[in-house]
XYZ file of C-alpha atoms in Angstrom:
573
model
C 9.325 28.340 -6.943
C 7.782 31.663 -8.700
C 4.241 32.112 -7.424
C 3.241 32.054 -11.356
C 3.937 28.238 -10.836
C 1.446 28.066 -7.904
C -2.576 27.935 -8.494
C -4.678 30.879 -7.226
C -5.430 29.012 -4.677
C -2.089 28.061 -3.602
C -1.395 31.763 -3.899
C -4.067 32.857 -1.288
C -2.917 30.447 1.172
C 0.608 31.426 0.799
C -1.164 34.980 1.548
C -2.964 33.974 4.205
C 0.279 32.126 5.910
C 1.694 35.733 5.620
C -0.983 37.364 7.121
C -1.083 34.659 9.837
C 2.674 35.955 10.844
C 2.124 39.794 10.619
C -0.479 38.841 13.317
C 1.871 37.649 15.832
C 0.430 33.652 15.013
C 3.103 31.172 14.200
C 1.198 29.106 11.774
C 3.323 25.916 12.847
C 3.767 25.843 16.376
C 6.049 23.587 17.668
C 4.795 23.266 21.740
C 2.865 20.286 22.634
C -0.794 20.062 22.173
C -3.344 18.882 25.340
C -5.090 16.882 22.896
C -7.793 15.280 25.142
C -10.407 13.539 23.850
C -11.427 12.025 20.385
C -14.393 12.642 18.189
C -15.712 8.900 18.242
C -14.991 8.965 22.229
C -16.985 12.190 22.314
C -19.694 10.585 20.666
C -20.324 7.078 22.422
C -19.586 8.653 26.066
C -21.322 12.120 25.870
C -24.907 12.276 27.842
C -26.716 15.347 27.597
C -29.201 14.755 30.476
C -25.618 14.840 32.694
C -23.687 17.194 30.228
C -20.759 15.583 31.509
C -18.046 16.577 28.996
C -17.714 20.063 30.088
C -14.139 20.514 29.459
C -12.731 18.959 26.110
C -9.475 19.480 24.037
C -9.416 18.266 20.421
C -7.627 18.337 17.413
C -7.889 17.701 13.554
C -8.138 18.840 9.960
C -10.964 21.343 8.554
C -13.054 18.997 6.197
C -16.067 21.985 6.228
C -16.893 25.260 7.218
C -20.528 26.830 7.406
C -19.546 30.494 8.523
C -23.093 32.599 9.042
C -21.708 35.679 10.316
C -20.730 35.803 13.977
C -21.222 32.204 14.336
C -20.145 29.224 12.304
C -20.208 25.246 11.936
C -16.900 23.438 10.962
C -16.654 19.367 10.414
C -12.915 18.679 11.989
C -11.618 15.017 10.921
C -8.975 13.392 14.080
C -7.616 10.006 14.527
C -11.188 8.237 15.090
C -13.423 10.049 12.684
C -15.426 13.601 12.300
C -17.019 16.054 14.611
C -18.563 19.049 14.592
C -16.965 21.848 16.617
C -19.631 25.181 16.757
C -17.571 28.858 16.882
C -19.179 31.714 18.093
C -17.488 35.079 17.672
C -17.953 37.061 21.012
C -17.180 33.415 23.045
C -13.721 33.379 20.964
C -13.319 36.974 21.476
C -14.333 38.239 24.379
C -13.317 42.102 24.304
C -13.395 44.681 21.866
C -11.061 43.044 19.388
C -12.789 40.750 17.614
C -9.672 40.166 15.057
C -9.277 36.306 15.989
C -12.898 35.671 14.764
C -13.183 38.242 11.768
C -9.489 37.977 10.313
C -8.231 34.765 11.639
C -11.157 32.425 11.600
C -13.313 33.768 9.021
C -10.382 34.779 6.239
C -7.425 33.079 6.642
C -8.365 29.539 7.658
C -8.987 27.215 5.057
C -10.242 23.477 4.469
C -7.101 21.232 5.453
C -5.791 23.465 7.907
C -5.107 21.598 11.112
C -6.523 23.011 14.549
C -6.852 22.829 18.305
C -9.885 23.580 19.952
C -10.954 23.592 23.563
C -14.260 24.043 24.966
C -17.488 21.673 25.680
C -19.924 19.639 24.570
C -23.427 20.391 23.447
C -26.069 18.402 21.418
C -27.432 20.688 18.773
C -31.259 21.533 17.962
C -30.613 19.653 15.298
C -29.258 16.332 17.563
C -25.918 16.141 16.710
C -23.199 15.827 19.188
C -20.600 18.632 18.606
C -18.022 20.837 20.790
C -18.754 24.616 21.576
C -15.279 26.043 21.076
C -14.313 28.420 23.968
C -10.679 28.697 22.595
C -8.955 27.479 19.251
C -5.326 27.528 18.131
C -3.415 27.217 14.128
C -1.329 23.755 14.885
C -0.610 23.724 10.703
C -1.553 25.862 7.506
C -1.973 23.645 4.554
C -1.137 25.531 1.698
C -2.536 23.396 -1.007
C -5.817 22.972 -1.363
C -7.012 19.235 -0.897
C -9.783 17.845 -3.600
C -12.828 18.562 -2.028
C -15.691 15.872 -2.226
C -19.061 16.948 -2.209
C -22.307 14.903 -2.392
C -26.098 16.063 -3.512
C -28.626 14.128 -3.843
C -26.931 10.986 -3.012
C -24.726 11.570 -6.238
C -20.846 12.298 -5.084
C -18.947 14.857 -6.964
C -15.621 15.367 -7.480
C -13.989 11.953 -5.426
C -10.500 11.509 -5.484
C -10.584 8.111 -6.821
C -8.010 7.940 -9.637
C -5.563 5.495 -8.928
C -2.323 6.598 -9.877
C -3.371 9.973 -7.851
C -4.173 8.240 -4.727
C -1.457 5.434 -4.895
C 1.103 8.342 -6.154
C -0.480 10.345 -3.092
C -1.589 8.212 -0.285
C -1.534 11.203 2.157
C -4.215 13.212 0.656
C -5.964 9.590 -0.521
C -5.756 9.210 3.439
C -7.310 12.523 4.640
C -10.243 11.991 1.932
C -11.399 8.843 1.532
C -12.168 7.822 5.251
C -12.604 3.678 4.049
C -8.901 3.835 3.027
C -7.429 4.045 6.512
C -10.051 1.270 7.264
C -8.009 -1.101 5.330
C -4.887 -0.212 6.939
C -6.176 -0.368 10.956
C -7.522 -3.906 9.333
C -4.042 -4.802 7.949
C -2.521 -4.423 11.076
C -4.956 -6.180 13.145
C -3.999 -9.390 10.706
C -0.916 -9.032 11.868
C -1.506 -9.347 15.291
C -3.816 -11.573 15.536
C -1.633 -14.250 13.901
C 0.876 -13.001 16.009
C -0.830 -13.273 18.833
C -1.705 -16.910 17.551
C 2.061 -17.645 16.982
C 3.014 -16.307 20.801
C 0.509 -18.092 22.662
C 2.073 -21.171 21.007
C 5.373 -20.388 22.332
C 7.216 -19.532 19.107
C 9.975 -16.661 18.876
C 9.746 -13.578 16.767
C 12.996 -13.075 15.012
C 14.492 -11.193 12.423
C 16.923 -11.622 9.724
C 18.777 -9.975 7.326
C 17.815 -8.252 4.618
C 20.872 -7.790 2.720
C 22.359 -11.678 1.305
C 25.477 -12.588 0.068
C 23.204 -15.638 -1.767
C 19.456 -14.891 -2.335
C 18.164 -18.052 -1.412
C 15.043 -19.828 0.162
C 12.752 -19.474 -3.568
C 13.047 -19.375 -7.322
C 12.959 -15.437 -8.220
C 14.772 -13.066 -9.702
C 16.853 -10.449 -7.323
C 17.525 -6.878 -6.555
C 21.453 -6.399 -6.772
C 23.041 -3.760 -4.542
C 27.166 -3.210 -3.759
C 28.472 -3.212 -0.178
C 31.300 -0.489 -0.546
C 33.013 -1.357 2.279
C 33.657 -5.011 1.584
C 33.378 -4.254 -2.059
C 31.449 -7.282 -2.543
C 27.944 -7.809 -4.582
C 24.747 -8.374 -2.223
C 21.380 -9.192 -3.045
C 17.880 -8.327 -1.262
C 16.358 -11.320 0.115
C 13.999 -12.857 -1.670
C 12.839 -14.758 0.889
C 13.832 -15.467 4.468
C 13.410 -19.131 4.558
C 17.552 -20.464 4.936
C 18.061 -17.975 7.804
C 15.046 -19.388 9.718
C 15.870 -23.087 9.322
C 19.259 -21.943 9.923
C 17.888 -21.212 13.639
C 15.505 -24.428 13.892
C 19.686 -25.885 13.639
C 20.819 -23.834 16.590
C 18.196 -25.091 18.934
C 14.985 -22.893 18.250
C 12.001 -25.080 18.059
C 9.452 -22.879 16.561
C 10.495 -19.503 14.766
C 8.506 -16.682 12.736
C 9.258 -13.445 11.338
C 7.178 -10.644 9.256
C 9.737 -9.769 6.440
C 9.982 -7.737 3.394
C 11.048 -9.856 0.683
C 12.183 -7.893 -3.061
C 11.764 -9.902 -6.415
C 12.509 -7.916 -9.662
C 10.241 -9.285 -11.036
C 6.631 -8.318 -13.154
C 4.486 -6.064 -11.819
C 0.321 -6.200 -11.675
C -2.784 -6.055 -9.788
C -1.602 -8.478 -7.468
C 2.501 -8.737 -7.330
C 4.398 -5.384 -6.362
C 8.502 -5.431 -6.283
C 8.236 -5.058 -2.359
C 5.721 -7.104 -0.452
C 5.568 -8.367 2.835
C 5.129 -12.310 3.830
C 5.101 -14.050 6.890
C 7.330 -17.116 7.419
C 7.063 -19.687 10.384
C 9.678 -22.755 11.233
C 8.465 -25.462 13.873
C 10.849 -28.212 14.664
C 9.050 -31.972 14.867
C 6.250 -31.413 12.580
C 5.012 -32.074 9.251
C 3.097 -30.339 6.272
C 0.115 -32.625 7.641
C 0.334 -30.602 11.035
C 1.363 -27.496 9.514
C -2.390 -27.596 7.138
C -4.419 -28.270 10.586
C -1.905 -25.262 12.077
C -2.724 -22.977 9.036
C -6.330 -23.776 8.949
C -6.354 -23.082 12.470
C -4.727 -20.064 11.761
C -6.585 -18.594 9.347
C -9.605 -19.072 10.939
C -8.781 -17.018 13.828
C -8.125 -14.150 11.309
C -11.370 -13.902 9.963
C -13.203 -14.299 13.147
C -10.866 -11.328 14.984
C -11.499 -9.079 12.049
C -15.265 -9.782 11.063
C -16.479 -11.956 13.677
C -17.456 -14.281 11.312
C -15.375 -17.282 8.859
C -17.160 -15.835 5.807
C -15.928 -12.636 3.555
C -16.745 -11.177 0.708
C -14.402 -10.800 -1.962
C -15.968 -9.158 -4.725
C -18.879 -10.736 -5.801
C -18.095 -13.877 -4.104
C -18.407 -15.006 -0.608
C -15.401 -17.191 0.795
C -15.739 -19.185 4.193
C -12.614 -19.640 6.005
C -13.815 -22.256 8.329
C -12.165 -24.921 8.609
C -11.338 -28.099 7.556
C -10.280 -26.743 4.012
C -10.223 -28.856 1.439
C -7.451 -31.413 0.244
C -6.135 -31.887 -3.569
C -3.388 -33.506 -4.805
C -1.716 -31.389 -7.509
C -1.305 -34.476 -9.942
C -5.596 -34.970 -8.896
C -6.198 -31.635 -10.144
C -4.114 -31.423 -13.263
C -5.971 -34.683 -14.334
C -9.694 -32.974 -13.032
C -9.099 -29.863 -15.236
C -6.640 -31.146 -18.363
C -7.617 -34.542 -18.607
C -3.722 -35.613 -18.570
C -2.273 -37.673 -15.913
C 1.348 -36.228 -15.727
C 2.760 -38.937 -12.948
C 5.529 -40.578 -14.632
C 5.986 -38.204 -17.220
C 9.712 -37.084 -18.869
C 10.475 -33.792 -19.447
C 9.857 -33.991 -23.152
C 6.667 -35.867 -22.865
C 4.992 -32.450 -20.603
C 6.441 -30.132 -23.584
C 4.144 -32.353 -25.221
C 1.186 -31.763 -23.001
C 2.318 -28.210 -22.785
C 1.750 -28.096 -26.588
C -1.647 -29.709 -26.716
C -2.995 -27.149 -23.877
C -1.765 -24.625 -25.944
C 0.831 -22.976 -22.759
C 3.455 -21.338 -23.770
C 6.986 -22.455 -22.986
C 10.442 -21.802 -23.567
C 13.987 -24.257 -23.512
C 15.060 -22.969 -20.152
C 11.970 -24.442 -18.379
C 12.924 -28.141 -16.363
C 9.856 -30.455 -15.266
C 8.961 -28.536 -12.322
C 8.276 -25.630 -14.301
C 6.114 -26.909 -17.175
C 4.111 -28.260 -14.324
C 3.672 -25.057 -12.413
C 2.289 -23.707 -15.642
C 0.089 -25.947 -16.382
C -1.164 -25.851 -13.125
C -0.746 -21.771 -13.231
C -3.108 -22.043 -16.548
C -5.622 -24.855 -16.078
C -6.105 -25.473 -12.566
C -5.267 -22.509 -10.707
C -8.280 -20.605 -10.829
C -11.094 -23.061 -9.984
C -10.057 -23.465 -6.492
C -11.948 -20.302 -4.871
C -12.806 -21.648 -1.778
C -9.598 -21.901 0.763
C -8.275 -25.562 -1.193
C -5.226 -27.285 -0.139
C -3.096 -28.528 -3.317
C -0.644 -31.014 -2.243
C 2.019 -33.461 -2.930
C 3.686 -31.709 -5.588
C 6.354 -33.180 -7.965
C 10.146 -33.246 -6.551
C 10.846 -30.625 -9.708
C 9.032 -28.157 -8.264
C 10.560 -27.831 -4.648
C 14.071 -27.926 -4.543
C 13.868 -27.217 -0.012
C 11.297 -30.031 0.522
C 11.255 -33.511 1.764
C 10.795 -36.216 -0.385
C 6.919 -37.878 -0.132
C 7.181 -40.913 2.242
C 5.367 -42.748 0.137
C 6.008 -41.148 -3.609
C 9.719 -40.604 -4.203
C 8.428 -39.094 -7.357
C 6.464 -36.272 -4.978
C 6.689 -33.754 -2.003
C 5.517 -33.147 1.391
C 4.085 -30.111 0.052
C 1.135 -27.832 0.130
C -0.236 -24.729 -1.498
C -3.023 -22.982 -0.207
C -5.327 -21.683 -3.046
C -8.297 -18.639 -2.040
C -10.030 -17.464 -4.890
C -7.662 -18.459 -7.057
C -5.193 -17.329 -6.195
C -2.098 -19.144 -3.829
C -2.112 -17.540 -0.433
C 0.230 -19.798 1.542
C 2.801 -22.263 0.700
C 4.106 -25.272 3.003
C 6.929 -28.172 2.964
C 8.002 -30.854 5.189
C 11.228 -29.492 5.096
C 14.348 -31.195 3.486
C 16.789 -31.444 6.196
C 18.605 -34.190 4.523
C 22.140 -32.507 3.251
C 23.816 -34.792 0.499
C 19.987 -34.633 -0.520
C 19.490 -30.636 -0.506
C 23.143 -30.301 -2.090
C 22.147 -32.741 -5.430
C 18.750 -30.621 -5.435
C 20.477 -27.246 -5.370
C 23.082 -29.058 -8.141
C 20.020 -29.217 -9.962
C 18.680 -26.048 -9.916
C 22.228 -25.138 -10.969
C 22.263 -26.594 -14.319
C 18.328 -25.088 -14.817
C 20.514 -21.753 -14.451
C 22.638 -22.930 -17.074
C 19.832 -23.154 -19.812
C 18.944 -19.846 -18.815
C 16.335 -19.698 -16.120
C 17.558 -16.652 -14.476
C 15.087 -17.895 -11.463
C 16.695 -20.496 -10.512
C 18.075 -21.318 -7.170
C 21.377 -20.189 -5.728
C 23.584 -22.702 -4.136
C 23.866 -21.577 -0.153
C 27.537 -23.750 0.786
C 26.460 -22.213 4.408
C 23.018 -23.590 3.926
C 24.211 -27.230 3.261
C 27.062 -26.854 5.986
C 24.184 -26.244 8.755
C 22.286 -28.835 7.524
C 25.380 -31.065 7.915
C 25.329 -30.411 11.746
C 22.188 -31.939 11.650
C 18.440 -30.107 11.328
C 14.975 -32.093 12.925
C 12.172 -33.075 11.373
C 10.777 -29.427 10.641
C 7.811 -28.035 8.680
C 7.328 -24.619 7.398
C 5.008 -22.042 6.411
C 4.885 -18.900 4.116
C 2.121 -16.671 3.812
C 1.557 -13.326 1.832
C 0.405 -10.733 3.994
C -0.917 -8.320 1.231
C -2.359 -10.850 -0.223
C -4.276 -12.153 2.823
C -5.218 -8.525 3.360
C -6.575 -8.264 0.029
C -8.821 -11.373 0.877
C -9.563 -10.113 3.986
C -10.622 -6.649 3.257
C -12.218 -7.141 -0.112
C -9.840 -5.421 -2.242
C -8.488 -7.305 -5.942
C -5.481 -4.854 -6.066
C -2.543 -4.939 -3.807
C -1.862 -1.150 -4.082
C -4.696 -0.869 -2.309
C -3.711 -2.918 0.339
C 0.164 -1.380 0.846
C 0.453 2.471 1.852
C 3.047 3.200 -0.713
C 3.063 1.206 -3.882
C 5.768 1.110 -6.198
C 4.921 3.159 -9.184
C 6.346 4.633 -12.439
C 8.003 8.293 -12.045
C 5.368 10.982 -12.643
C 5.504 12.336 -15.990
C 7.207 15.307 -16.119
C 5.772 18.314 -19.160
C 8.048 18.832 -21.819
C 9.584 22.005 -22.150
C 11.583 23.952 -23.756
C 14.329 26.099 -22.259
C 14.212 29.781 -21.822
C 16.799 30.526 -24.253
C 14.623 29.077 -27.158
C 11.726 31.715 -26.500
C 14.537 34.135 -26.476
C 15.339 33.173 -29.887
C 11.641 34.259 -30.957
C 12.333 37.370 -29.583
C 9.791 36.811 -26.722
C 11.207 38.659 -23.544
C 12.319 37.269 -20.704
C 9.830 38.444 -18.414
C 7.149 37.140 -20.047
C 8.334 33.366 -20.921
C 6.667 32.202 -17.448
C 3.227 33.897 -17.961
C 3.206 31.848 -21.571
C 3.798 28.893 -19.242
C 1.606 29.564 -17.174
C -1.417 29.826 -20.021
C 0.380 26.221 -21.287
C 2.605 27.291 -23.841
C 5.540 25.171 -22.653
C 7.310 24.785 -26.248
C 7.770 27.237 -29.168
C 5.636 25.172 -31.284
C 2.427 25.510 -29.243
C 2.614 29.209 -30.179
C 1.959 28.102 -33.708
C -1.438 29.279 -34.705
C -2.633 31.000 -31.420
C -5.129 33.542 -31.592
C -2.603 36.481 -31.337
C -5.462 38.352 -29.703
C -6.695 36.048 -26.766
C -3.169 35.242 -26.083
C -2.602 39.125 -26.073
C -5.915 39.321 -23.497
C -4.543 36.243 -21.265
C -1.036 37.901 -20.836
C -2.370 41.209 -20.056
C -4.704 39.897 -17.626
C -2.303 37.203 -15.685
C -0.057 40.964 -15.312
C -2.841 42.845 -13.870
C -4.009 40.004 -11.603
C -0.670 39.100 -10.118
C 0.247 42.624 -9.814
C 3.482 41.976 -11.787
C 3.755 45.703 -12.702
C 5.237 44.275 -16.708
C 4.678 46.591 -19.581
C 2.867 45.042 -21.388
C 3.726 43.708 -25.117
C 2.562 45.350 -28.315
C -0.382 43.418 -29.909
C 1.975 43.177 -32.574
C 4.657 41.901 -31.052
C 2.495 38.884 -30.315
C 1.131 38.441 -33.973
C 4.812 37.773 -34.319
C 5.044 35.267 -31.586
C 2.408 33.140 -32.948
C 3.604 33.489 -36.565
């Protein structure tokens, strides 16, 4: 990379990193660290009656510096949040050679630039709680400037808050919005409290693979990938579901597993490519156990993370204490339409479809001109946690038949603010059953749904050997983040969203500026003032673009003759 291509900025660190080396300092040091202590720790244990933290070691980033002469403030950010660490220059340097202070400190450190420091703590005239450096060491030179925030007044300037920059960039999003790592410490704590749920209970953590011959347990569309060695075609899961009641077969009673499921499918505000879910398997139960066991569940998140059933979401407040409310899906189509669908032929819900004004299409069976009209009309009323169940035999080609409603399911949906959150059957475990229901989905493939269901021979075979009575559960986990941290996007809720590739600037080559008799030399400089193309010379002031060249020479001590005025008129002509 030619330093033209770097900002001034990026050029004085690159400077300073050199300057850093002629003084003996290895700017990345590779020896362990005695990290210590922690700024929050700091904080909530120090006493200054008993100044009893008299020798601490801790690291982090430069967020600030105050420098005043030959003794300075700097804000350092670690793991648990920011302190402020106090330098004085003849306590760094204690002889004659006050170089570590003057040159090292002073000039060549820079915001972002990780350190070590060692020393004690002191409570400020001031009050605040901060650490009188006795001895500090370079652990990393950043040599790109992070976006400095700044705040006056109560007004904040200058926030890195465009999306595609922090999604694109969650690293610097990271070290500069503190209420972004927030989410993720509360992400994870989700996670283990519902495993922690799942474990008291007895129930095995498993995993399964990843890479399917048959992407089956749901209707989506797949990621296709080839297995060179076997030379055969193999899919990303789309969900996990076969494998696990593959296990409830061999004897497990009660399985779970936090998977990454792929659909290539859409992508918005609350669906990426990649998301994580949560599936759980429990042999002798039903979907009427398996909504106390999710309510339960649930629960048990909110009050771990907030100490409290009820969240905000926007400008809403939800309340996840339980029970949650019951709906049949037929109950709520008729609430919010004003059609009762039970009973009703294919052709007769195009009908309905019609009136309602939903879009459809000839590929869709009855189970999907249900889900939209459900998807359309019902869908977002339910904002407190709502169970929708009993859902027509269309729609769920792996559950049980109702007991009482051959025309209906053992099924429930779990709806939070509109949106489904969790998804449960009595599970089919009947085979000549599951086989005609897969046959099904089969001939939906035929008229084009290209989210239909694969047929899993394995599937059907372990089913033959016999499968109990089982229920199961699925839950999103970036979605129940979302809920449970407040946040209505899910790239805000997933470190490292899928995105478009950056946009890359249009250029042209080299040999094209050559061609307008434009040097070589001096092709990058015109980059660097944003002349990328031939054309954007076109009608240039010959002499400002004459002044910026000149002046980008002199300041980057290129040592170019420079060009004839003109020569430029030319350029520009």
């Amino acid at each position: 990379m030619s330093t033209l291509d770097l900002s001034e900025q990026e050029q004085l660190r690159r400077q300073s990193l050199q300057e850093l080396h002629k003084l003996g300092i290895n700017p990345f040091p590779a020896e362990e660290y005695p990290v210590s202590h922690f700024s929050k720790e700091i904080k909530e244990t120090f006493d200054s009656e008993k100044n009893n933290l008299q020798d601490v070691c801790l690291a982090g980033r430069i967020m600030s510096r105050r420098i005043m002469g030959n003794a300075s403030f700097v804000e350092i950010k670690d793991k648990q949040g920011r302190i402020q660490v106090y330098f004085r220059r003849d306590d760094i340097c204690e002889g004659e050679d006050k170089t570590l202070y003057n040159t090292v400190f002073k000039k060549l450190l820079d915001i972002g630039d990780i350190i070590g420091v060692k020393g004690y703590v002191f409570k400020t005239q001031m009050g605040e709680i901060s650490v009188y450096v006795k001895e500090f060491t370079v652990l990393s030179k950043s040599i790109r400037p992070l976006p400095i925030v700044k705040e006056k007044d109560g007004q904040v300037y200058d926030a890195f808050t465009d999306p595609e920059q922090r999604y694109r960039m969650r690293y610097v999003d990271l070290i500069v919005n503190d209420h972004v790592k927030e989410t993720f410490i509360k992400r994870t704590k989700i996670i283990n409290s519902m495993r922690d749920f799942f474990n008291a209970k007895g129930y095995t953590e498993v995993e399964t693979p990843i890479l399917q011959a048959i992407p089956g347990g749901a209707a989506a569309r797949p990621f296709i990938t080839h297995h060179n060695a076997l030379n055969i075609p193999l899919y990303l899961r789309i969900a996990n579901e076969l494998y696990l009641k593959r296990l409830i077969v061999g004897g497990f009673d009660g399985v779970y597993e936090f998977a990454k499921d792929f659909r290539n499918e859409g992508m918005d505000r609350t669906h990426n490519p990649e998301f994580t879910v949560m599936e759980i398997y429990v042999a002798y139960k039903d979907y009427k156990w398996m909504m106390e066991f999710t309510e339960q569940m649930i629960e048990k998140v909110a009050l771990d993370l907030h100490g409290t059933t009820k969240v905000k979401l926007g400008d809403k407040e939800i309340d996840f204490k339980r029970p949650f409310k019951r709906v049949t899906m037929i109950d709520a189509i008729k609430e919010h339409t004003g059609f009762d669908i039970n009973g009703m032929n294919e052709a007769q819900l195009r009908d309905v479809c019609r009136e309602l004004e939903i879009e459809t299409d000839l590929s869709m069976g009855k189970g999907k001109l249900i889900d939209e009209i459900f998807g359309e009309k019902c869908e977002g009323h339910y904002i407190q946690p709502t169970f929708i169940i009993d859902y027509p035999v269309e729609m769920s080609p792996l559950c049980k038949k109702h007991r009482d409603n051959p025309e209906l399911t053992e099924r429930f949906e779990l709806m939070v603010n509109g949106k489904e959150l969790a998804n449960a059957y009595s599970e089919l475990n009947d085979p000549i059953d599951q086989l005609d229901r897969f046959q099904d989905q089969l001939k939906l493939s035929e008229k084009g749904d290209d989210e239909a269901m694969f047929i899993d021979m394995d599937f059907v075979r372990s089913l033959e050997y016999g499968m109990p009575p089982t229920s199961g559960m699925g839950i999103g986990i970036d979605r129940l983040t979302m809920f449970m941290t407040n946040n209505s996007s899910i790239q805000d809720v997933l470190f490292f969203p899928q995105m478009k590739p950056e946009k890359k600037v249009d250029k042209d080559g080299d040999d094209k500026f050559e061609e307008k008799g434009i040097p070589t030399e001096w092709i990058s400089l015109l980059r660097k003032v944003g002349i990328n193309k031939v054309a954007d010379l076109k009608g240039l002031n010959p002499n400002k673009l004459h002044q910026d060249l000149c002046g980008l020479n002199k300041k980057n001590k290129l040592g170019l003759q420079n060009p004839a005025k003109e020569n430029v008129q030319v350029w520009v002509e």
